[in-house]
Each structure stands twice: as structure tokens, then as C-alpha cells.
Coordinates of C-alpha atoms in Angstrom, one line a residue:
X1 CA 21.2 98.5 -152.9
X2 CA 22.9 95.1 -153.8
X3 CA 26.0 95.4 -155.6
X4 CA 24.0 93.2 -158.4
X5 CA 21.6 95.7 -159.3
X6 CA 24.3 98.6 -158.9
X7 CA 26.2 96.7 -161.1
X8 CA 23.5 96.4 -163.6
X9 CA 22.9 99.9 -163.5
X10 CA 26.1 100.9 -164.2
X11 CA 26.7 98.7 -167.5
X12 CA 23.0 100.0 -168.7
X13 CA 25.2 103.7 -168.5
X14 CA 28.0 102.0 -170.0
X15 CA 30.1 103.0 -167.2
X16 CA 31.2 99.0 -166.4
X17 CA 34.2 99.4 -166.7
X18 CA 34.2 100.6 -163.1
X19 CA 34.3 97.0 -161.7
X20 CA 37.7 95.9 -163.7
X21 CA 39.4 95.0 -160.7
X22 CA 36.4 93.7 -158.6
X23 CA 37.5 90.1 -158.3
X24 CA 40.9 91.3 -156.7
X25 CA 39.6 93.9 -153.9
X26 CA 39.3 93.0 -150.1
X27 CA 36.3 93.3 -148.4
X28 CA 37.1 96.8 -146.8
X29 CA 38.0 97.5 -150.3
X30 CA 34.7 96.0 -152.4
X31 CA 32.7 98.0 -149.0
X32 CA 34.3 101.1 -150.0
X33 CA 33.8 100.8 -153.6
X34 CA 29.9 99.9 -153.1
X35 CA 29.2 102.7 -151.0
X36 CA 31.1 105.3 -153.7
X37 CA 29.2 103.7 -156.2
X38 CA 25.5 103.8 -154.8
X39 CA 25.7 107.3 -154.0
X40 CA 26.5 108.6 -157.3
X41 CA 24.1 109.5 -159.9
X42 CA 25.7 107.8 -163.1
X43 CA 22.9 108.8 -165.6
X44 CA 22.9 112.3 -164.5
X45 CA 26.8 112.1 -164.9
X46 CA 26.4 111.0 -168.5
X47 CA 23.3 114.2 -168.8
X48 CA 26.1 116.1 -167.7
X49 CA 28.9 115.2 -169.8
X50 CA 26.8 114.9 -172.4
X51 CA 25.2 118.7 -172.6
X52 CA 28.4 119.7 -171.5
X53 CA 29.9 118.8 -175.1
X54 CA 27.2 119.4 -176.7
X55 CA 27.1 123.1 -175.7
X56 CA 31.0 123.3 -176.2
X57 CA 30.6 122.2 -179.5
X58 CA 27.8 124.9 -180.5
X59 CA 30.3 127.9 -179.2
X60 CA 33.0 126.7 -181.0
X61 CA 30.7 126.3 -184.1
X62 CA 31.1 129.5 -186.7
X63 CA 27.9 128.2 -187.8
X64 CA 26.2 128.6 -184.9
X65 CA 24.1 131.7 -184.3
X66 CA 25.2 132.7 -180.8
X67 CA 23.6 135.3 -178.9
X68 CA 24.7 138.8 -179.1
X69 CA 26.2 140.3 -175.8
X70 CA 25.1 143.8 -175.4
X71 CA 25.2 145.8 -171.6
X72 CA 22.9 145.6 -168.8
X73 CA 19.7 148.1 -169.9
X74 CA 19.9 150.9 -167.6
X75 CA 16.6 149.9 -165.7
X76 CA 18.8 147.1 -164.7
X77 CA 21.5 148.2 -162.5
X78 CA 21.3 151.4 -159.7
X79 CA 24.0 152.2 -157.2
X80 CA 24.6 152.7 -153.7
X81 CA 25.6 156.5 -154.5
X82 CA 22.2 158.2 -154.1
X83 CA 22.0 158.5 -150.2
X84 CA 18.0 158.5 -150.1
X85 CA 17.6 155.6 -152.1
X86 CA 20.0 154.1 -150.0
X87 CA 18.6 155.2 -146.6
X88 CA 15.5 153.7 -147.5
X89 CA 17.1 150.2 -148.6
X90 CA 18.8 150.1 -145.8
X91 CA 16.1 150.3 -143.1
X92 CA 13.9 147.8 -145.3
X93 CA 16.8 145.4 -145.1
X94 CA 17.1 146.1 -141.5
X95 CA 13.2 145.3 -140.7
X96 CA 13.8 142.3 -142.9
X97 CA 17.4 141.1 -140.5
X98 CA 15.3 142.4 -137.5
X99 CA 12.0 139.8 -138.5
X100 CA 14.7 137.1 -138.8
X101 CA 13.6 136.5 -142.9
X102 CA 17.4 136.8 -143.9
X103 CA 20.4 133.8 -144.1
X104 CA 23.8 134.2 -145.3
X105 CA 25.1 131.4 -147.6
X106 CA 29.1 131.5 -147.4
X107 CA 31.3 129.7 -150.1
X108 CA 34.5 128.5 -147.9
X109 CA 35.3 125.7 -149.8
X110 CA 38.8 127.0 -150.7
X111 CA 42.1 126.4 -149.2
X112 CA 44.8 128.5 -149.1
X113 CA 47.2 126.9 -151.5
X114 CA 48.2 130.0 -153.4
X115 CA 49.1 131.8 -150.0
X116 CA 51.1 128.9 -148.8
X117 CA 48.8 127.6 -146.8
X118 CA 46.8 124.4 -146.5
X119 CA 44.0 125.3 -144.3
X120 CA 40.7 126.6 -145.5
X121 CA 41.3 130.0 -146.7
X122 CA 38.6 131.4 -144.3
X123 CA 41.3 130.7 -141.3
X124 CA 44.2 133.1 -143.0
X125 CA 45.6 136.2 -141.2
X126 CA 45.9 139.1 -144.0
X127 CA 48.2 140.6 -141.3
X128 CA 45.9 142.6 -139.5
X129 CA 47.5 144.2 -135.8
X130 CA 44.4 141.7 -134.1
X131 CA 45.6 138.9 -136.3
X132 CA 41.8 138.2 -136.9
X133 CA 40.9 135.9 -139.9
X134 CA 38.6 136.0 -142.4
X135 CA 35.9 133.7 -140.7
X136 CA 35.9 135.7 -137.4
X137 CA 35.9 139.5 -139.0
X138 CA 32.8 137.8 -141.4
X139 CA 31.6 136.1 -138.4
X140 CA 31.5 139.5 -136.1
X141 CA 29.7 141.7 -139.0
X142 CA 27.0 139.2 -138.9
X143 CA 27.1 139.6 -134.6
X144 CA 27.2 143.3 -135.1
X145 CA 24.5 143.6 -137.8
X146 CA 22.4 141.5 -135.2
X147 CA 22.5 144.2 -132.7
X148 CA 22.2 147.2 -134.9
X149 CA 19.1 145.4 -136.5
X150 CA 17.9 144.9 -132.8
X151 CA 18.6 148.5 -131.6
X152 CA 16.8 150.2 -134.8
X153 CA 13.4 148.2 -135.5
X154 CA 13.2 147.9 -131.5
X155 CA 13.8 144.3 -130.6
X156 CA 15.0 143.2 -127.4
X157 CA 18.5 142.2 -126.8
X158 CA 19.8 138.9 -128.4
X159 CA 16.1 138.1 -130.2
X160 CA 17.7 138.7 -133.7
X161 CA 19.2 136.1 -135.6
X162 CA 20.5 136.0 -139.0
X163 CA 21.9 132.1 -139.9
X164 CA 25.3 131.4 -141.2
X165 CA 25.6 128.6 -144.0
X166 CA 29.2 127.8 -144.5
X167 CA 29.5 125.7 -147.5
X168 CA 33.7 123.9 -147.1
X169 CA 34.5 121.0 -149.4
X170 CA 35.7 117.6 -148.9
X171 CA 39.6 118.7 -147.8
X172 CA 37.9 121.7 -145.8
X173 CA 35.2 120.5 -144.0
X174 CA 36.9 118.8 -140.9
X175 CA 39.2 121.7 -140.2
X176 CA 36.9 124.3 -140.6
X177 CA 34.6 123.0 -138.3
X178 CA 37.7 122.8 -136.0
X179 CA 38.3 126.2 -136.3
X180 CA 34.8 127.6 -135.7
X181 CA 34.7 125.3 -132.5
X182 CA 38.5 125.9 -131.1
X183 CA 37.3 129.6 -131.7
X184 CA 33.6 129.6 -129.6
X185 CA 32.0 130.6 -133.2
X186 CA 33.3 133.9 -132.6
X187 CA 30.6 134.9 -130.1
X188 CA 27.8 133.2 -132.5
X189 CA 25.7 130.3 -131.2
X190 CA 26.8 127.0 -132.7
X191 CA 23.3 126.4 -133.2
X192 CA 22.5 128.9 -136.0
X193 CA 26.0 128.4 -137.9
X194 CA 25.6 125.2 -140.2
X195 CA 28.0 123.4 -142.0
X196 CA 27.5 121.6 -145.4
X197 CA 29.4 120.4 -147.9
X198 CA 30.3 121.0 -151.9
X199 CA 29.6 118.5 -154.0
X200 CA 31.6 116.7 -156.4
X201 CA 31.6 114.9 -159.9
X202 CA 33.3 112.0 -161.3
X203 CA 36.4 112.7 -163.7
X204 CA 35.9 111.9 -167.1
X205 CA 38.3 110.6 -169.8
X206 CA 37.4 112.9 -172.9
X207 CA 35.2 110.1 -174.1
X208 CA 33.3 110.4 -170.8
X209 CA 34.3 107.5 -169.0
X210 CA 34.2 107.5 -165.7
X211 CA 38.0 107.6 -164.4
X212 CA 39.8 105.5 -161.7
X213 CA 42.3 107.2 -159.4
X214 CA 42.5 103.5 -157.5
X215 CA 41.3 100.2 -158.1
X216 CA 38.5 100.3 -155.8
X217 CA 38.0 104.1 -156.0
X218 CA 36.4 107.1 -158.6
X219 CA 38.2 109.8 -159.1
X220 CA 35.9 112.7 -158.4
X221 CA 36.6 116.7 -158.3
X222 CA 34.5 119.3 -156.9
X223 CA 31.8 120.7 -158.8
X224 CA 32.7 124.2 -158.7
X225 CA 30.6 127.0 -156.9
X226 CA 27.4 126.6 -158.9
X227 CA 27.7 123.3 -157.1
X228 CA 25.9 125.5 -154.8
X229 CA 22.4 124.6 -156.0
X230 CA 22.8 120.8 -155.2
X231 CA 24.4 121.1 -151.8
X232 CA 21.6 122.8 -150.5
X233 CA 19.5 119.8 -151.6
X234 CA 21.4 117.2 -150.0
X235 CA 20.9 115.9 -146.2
X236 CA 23.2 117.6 -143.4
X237 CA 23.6 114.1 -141.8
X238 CA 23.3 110.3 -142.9
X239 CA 21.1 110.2 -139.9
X240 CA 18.2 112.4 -141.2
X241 CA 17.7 112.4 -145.1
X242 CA 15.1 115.0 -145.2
X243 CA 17.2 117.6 -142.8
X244 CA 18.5 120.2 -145.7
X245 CA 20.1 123.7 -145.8
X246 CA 16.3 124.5 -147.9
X247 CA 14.4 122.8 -145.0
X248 CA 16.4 124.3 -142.8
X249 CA 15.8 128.1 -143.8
X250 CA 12.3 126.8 -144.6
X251 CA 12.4 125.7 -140.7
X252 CA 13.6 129.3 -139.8
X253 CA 11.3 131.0 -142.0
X254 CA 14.3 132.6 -143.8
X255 CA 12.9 134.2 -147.3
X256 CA 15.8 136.1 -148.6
X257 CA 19.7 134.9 -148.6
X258 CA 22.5 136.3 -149.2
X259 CA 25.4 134.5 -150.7
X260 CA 29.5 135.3 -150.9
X261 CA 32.4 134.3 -150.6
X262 CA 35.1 133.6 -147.9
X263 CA 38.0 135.6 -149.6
X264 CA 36.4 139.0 -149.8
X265 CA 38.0 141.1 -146.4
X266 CA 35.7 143.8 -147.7
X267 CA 32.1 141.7 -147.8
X268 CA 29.2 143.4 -146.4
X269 CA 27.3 140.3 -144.9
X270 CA 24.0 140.1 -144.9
X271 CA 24.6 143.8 -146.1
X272 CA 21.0 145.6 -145.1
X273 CA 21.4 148.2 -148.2
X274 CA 21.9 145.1 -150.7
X275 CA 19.0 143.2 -149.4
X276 CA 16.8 146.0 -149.0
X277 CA 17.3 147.2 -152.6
X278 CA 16.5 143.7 -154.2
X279 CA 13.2 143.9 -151.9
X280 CA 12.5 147.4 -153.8
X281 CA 13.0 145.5 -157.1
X282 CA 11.0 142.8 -156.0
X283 CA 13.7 140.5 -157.3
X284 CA 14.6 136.7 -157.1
X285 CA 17.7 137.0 -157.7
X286 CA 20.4 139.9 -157.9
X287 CA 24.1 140.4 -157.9
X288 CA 26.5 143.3 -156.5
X289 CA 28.7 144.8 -159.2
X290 CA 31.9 147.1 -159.1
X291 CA 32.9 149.5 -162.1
X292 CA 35.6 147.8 -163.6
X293 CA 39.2 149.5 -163.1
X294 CA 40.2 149.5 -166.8
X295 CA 38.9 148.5 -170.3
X296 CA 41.2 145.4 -170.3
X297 CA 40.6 144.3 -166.6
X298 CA 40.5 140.3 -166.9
X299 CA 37.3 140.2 -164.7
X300 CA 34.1 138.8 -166.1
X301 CA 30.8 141.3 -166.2
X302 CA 27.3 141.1 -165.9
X303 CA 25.9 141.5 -169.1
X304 CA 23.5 140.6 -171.5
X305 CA 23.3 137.3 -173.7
X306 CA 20.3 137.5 -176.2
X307 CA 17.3 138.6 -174.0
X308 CA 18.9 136.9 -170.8
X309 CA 21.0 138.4 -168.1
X310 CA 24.4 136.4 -167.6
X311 CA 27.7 136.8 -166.9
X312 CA 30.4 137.2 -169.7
X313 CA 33.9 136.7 -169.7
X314 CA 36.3 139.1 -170.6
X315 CA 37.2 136.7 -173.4
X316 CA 34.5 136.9 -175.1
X317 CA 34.0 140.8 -175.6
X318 CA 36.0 142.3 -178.2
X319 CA 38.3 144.9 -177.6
X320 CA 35.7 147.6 -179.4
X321 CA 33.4 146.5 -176.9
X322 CA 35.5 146.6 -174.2
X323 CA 36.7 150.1 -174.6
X324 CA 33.1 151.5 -175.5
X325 CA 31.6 154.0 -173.6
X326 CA 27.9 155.4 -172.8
X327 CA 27.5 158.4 -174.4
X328 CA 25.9 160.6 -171.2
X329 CA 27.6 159.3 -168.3
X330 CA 31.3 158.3 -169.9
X331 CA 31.4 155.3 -167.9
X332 CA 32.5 151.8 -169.8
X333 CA 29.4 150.2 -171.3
X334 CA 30.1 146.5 -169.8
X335 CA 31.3 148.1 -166.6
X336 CA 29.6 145.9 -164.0
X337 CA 32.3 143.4 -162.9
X338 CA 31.3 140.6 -161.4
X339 CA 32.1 139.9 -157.7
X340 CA 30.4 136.4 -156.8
X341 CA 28.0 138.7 -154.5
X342 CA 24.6 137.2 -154.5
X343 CA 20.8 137.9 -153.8
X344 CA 18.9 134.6 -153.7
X345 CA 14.7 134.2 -152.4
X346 CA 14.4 130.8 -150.5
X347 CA 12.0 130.5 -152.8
X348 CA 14.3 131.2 -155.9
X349 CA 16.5 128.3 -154.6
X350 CA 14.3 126.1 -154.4
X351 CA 13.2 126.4 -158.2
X352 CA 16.6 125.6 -159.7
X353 CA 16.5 122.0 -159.1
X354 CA 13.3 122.8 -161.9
X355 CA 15.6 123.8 -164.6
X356 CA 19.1 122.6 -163.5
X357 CA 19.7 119.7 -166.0
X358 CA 19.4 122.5 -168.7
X359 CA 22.2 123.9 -167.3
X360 CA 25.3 123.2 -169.2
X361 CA 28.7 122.4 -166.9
X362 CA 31.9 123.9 -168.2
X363 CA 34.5 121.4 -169.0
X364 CA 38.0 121.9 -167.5
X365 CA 40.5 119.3 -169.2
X366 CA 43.3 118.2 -166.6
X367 CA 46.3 115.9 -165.8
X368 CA 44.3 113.8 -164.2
X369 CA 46.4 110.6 -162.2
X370 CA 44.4 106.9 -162.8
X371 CA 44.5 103.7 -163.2
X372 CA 45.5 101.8 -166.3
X373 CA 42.7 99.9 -166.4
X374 CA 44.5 96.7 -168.6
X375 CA 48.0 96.4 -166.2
X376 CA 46.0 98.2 -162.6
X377 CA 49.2 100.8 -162.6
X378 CA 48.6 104.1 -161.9
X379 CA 49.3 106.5 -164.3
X380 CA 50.4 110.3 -163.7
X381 CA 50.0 112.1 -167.2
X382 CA 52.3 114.7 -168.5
X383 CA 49.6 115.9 -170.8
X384 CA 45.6 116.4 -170.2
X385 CA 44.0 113.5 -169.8
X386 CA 41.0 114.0 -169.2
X387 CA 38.0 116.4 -167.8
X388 CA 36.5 118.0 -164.8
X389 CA 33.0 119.4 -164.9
X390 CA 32.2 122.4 -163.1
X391 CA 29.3 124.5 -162.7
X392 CA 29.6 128.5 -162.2
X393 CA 27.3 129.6 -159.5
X394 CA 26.6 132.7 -162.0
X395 CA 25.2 130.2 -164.2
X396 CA 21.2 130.2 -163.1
X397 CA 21.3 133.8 -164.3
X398 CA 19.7 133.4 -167.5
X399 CA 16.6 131.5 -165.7
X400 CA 15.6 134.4 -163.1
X401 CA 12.2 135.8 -164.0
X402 CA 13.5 139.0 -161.8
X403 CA 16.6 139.8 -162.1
X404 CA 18.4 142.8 -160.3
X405 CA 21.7 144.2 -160.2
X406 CA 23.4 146.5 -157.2
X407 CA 26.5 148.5 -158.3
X408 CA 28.6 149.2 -155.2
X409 CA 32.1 150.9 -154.6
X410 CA 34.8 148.9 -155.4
X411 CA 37.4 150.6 -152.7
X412 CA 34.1 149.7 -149.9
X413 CA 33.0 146.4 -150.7
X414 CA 35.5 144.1 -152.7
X415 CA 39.0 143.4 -151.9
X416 CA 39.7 139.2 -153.1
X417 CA 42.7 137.3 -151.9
X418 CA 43.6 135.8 -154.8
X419 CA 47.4 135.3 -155.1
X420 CA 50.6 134.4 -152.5
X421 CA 52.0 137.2 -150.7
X422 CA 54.6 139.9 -152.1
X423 CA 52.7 139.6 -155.4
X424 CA 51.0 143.1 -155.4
X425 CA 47.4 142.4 -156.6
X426 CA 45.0 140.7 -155.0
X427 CA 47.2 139.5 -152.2
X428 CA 47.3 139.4 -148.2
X429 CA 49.2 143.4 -148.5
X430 CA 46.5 144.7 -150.8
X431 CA 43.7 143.1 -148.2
X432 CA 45.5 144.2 -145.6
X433 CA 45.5 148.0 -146.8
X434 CA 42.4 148.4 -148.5
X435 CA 40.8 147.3 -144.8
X436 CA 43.1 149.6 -143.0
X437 CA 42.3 152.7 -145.6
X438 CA 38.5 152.2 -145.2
X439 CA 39.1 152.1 -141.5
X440 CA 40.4 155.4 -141.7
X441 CA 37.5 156.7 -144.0
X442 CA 35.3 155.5 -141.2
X443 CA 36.8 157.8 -138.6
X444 CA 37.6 160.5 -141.2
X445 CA 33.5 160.3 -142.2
X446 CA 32.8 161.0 -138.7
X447 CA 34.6 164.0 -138.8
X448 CA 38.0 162.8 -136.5
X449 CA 41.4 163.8 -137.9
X450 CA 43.8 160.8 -138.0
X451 CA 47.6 161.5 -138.8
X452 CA 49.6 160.0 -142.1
X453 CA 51.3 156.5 -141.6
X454 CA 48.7 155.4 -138.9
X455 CA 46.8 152.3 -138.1
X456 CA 43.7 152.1 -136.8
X457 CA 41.7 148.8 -136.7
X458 CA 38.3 149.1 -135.7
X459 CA 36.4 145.8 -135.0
X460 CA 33.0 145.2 -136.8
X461 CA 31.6 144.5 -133.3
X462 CA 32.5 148.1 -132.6
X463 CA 31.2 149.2 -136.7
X464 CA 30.2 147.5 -139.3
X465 CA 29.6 149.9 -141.8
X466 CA 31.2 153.0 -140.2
X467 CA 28.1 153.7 -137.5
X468 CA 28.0 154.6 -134.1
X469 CA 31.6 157.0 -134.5
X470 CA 29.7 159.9 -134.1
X471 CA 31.2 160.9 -130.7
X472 CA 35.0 161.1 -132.6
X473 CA 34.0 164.2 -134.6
X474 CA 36.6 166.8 -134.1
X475 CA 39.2 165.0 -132.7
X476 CA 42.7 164.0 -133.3
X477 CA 44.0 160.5 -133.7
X478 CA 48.1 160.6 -133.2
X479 CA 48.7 156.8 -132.0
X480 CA 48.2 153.5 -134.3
X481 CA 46.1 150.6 -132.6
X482 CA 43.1 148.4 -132.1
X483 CA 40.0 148.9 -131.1
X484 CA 37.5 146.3 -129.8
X485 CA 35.4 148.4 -128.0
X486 CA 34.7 152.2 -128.7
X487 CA 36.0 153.6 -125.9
X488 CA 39.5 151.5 -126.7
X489 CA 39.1 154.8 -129.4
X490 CA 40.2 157.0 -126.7
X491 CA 43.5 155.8 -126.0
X492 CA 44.9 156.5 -129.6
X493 CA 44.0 160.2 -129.4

């Protein structure tokens, strides 16, 4: 497009103000500027800013008749606990793996800033004794789940694929790829791992303008995980517009995906119980939940607003509601915390783009560095300046026609890395157990005796979900080490 008629465009959005400095930029500078500028959607930034107010505006209203919050009905939710129910999801999930209808969408746009770390977080060692990271023990369950969907619905060897999505951001995307190639994909072929990449948002003085952080350059943020929904939209290369993560898994024939995220050691991928219960439920969407650990947990929980399901912070239940308590089972009445653990149809996916600009983006306001726009200095506030807009990938929720939710067991299936080690919670040590501990349960399940104080790490190409240890019943672990293969099982006895 000719900078004329981007120009144009831009002053019709009263965003102008973007081309202060025009008349002083280089070539390099005016090319880099251009090419920012044509690929961003200024009218839908001012639909976002703009609903984005708005909607703040309503829920800080005491006028405003908001929704009341009430707990998931119990036709809702069902958990893993009953075995036959279970059995049966299971093997549906693993016909579905086995007749290659499933993906895997991975959020690994994160970097490991917290743990003091700048790589992508899906590259940190939680101190395991194989010094594995999070991408390769994810990227084996997916290579183990292939063959035990391939042993049990009678496929030959290596015909069972299940894609891998990884969605890095901007500062992520170059190393991660790195990674994954330095590593061989971890046994995967290259060809059914695809990369993509977050989007991202203009920041916004608290007026809405669009912000500078240089004279010939936006300032832009990422759009948070709900940013999701348009990343999958948008081409894989320059080179072939039309070539999409949704044409891709329409390519594939992929119907049902499954969507987490990178910092979970615990994550089931592609977990054949999960999928094959929202199959049963017939559902377009679902989301795994774990009993919270307390009343006052800071963890948000599936819920209901008005008539819709959604996901409510803790902030905004009161501390009667909090510490309610169904009357039959005892169990808190807005127990289902939220774990970013995700059921998606390809079909599903494709519909948001339908009802995404009634989505409202939650404003974040933030020290945001830019440029004075009357002397061209930049400026590094002490104080918010201005916003960033994110979308919560929880927030499509209220628009599922069929909505299901999975409880699972917390101890099994979720175990973030949040914070820097030595903290106590949520950190490399508390990964790092809590995948040692269900290690042990594995072995202990399969009816081996394993002595206090040891270590056993069992590879998910060995198990994924505690499987295929049937020949340890009876025996006696005594020594502490790993095991790649089963019969590496042998020499800790």
C-alpha cells in the first residue's frame, strides 16, 4: 500500500500522530516504519480500545446490573475418579489419536525471567537427574502416546501422528526453534511440529493513542494468551498467505485440539481420557479443572456468570462464597480452579473469529517508555503511562454452545512453574518433586516396593501415564536412577 493512502487511513482513525517525525527518518527508517504500519489493523485497535473501556467502565459501575456468579451446575463438571467412565474415555480418545483427528496447540510464548533465565521457558531444567526440559518430556509424551495409540486400536508402527503447534512470541520464536532443531525434535519429525507466532497490539496512552517507543517505530505488547484465536488465523510464512495453523489441521483432517501450556511438568498431552470425555459430552469446547487447595487460594475458577460459563477471578467472589460448601458432597462450591487446560473442535476455532470483536480485552496500565512526541526524547515514566490490551484465552467461554468441564487430580496433572527458585511454591523444587512423587506412584500402582529418600525417573517414552510397569509387581527398588528404557528398571532393584 502507498504510504499516501496508509497515511490517509491512519488520520481517518485519528491515529496521525504516528508520522510526527516522518520528514526526519532515513530511508531504512521511513521502510521500517511503512511496513509496521501496513500490517496493523488501526480501526480494529480503536474497536478494541474502545470496548475495552467501555466494558471497564460498566464493572466498575454500582449502577450496573452485573451478572450473578453462581457454580458450575452439577451436569457440568465429572471427574476422572470413576475408573469405568474413565476406561471408556480413554479408549474413545485413543481411536480418536489412533485415526489421526487430534492436534495439540502449545502456549510457549513465555520466557523464563522469573527463574533467571532468558530463554523460552519451554528450554528450563526443573533439575530432574536426565536434565530433560520441559519441551522434550512434553515432546516424548506426545511420541509415547503415538505408539500406545498405535499398539491398542491396531495400527502399524510409526502410522500415528498427533501434530504439535507451538505458539512462542516475538522474543521466543528464534530460540525456540533453535532448540527444537539443536535437539532433532526430540525423536518427532520436523514436519508435523509447527511453529507460529503470538500476536501483538499497539500500546495505548490512556486516551488511546497509539504510542511511540522510537521515532520510526510503535510500541506494541503481546496480546496475551487469548491472542490464541488470531494467531491461528494468520499465515505461517510471508511466502503463502493462505498457509494457516486452521488450514493446516484442516489439511490434516485434525477435528479435536487440545491446547496447554508450556509450564505445566505435570500436562497430560493430548491426554486420551480428557479428549475422549469431551467426545462423550459432545462438546466444543471444555476445560480440565483441579479442586482448589483452600477457600482463599488466589486461583481463578470456572464458574458461572449469568447463564454463561466463564472463568472468575478469585477477586471477585466474596469471602461467603468462597468458603461455601455443597451440602452432600462437602467439597467448596466454586472448587474448579482453573488450569489453562483446554478442549477446542477445529471446528469451534474456526467460529471465534464470528464473535471475537464482542470480546472485550482487559486493560493492563503500564510504565510504558516513548517518545515525547513535541522534543523526539524518549521518555522512561516513573508512573503508568499508559495501557496494554490483553485478551485471556478463557475469554470465548461464554460463546460455546457446548460447553464441558473435566475435573482432574491436582497431585496428577498440574504442577506450574511460576516463580524463581528457593521460593517454595510454584517453583523449579516443587516441579521437580511433584514429578518425582508421581513417578513413584507409578511404580508403587504397579505393585513394586520402592525405599524412602529414592529417585526414580521414568521417561514418558518408557510411560506416559503409568502403563506398561506391570512386570515390576512385587519387587524391590533399593537404588535411585533413570530410566529410559524399561529394562534400565532392572538395575535399580
Amino acid at each position: 500500500m502507498a504510504i499516501d493512502n496508509i497515511r490517509v487511513k491512519f488520520q481517518n482513525a485519528g491515529q496521525d500522530h504516528l508520522f510526527t517525525f516522518w520528514a526526519n527518518l532515513s530511508d531504512s527508517e521511513r521502510k521500517s516504519l511503512t511496513h509496521q504500519l501496513e500490517s496493523l489493523d488501526v480501526d480494529r485497535v480503536n474497536r478494541i480500545y474502545g470496548k475495552a473501556i467501555s466494558s471497564e467502565k460498566d464493572a466498575a459501575d454500582p449502577n450496573h446490573a452485573a451478572d450473578s456468579i453462581e457454580p458450575l451446575p452439577a451436569n457440568a463438571c465429572e471427574s476422572v475418579n470413576d475408573p469405568v467412565k474413565a476406561g471408556d474415555w480413554r479408549r474413545n480418545g485413543l481411536k480418536a489419536i489412533a485415526e489421526g483427528q487430534v492436534g495439540v496447540l502449545l502456549l510457549a510464548g513465555g520466557q523464563g525471567t522469573r527463574l533467571g533465565s532468558s530463554s523460552p521457558k519451554g528450554c528450563y531444567d526443573i533439575g530432574l537427574l536426565s536434565q530433560k526440559t520441559l519441551f522434550q518430556y512434553q515432546a516424548e509424551r506426545i511420541a509415547r502416546l503415538q505408539v500406545i495409540a498405535e499398539k491398542e486400536c491396531g495400527k502399524v508402527a510409526n502410522s500415528v501422528v498427533i501434530p504439535w503447534y507451538v505458539m512462542t512470541s516475538g522474543p521466543t520464536r528464534h530460540e525456540t526453534e533453535s532448540f527444537f532443531e539443536k535437539h532433532g525434535f526430540f525423536g518427532l519429525d520436523s514436519k508435523n511440529v509447527v511453529f507460529f507466532e503470538q500476536g501483538t497490539l499497539p500500546c495505548l496512552t490512556m486516551d488511546g493513542k497509539i504510542m511511540l517507543d522510537s521515532p520510526s517505530h510503535v510500541a506494541v505488547a503481546p496480546d496475551g494468551n487469548g491472542g490464541l484465536y488470531a494467531a491461528i488465523r494468520a499465515p505461517l510464512s510471508p511466502a503463502n498467505k493462505s498457509h494457516t495453523v486452521l488450514s493446516d489441521l484442516r489439511k490434516r483432517n485434525v477435528q479435536y485440539v487440545h491446547t496447554y501450556c508450556v509450564d505445566n511438568c505435570l500436562v497430560k498431552v493430548a491426554d486420551p481420557v480428557f479428549l475422549g470425555y469431551c467426545l462423550s459430552k459432545n462438546a466444543d469446547c471444555a476445560a480440565k479443572v483441579v479442586p482448589k487447595a483452600s477457600p482463599t487460594e488466589s486461583v481463578g475458577v470456572v464458574a458461572c456468570r449469568g447463564d454463561k460459563f466463564s472463568v472468575v477471578e478469585y477477586s471477585e467472589i466474596t469471602q461467603e462464597q468462597a468458603e461455601k460448601r455443597d451440602p452432600h458432597s462437602g467439597e467448596l462450591a466454586f472448587n474448579a480452579g482453573n488450569i489453562a487446560n483446554h478442549f477446542y473442535t477445529t471446528s469451534y476455532l474456526e467460529s471465534v473469529e464470528s464473535f471475537e470483536d464482542d470480546l472485550a480485552f482487559h486493560i493492563a496500565r503500564k510504565k510504558i517508555p516513548t517518545i515525547d512526541l513535541t522534543t523526539g526524547e524518549l521518555i522512561k515514566p516513573t508512573k503508568p503511562n499508559g495501557m496494554k490490551l490483553e485478551m485471556f484465552i478463557f475469554d470465548v467461554f461464554p460463546y460455546t454452545q457446548s460447553f464441558s468441564v473435566l475435573q482432574v487430580a491436582r497431585n496428577e496433572e498440574f504442577s506450574p512453574l511460576k516463580n524463581a527458585p528457593g521460593t517454595g511454591v510454584d517453583d523449579p523444587q516443587t516441579s521437580r518433586r511433584d514429578l518425582l512423587a508421581q513417578h513413584r506412584r507409578f511404580l508403587e500402582r504397579a505393585g513394586a516396593n520402592v525405599k524412602e529418600g529414592l529417585e526414580i525417573e521414568i521417561s514418558p517414552l518408557v510411560s506416559y501415564a503409568g502403563e506398561g510397569l506391570e512386570f515390576v509387581r512385587g519387587k524391590t527398588f533399593t537404588r535411585s536412577g533413570i530410566v529410559e528404557k524399561p529394562e534400565d528398571l532392572e538395575a535399580l532393584l
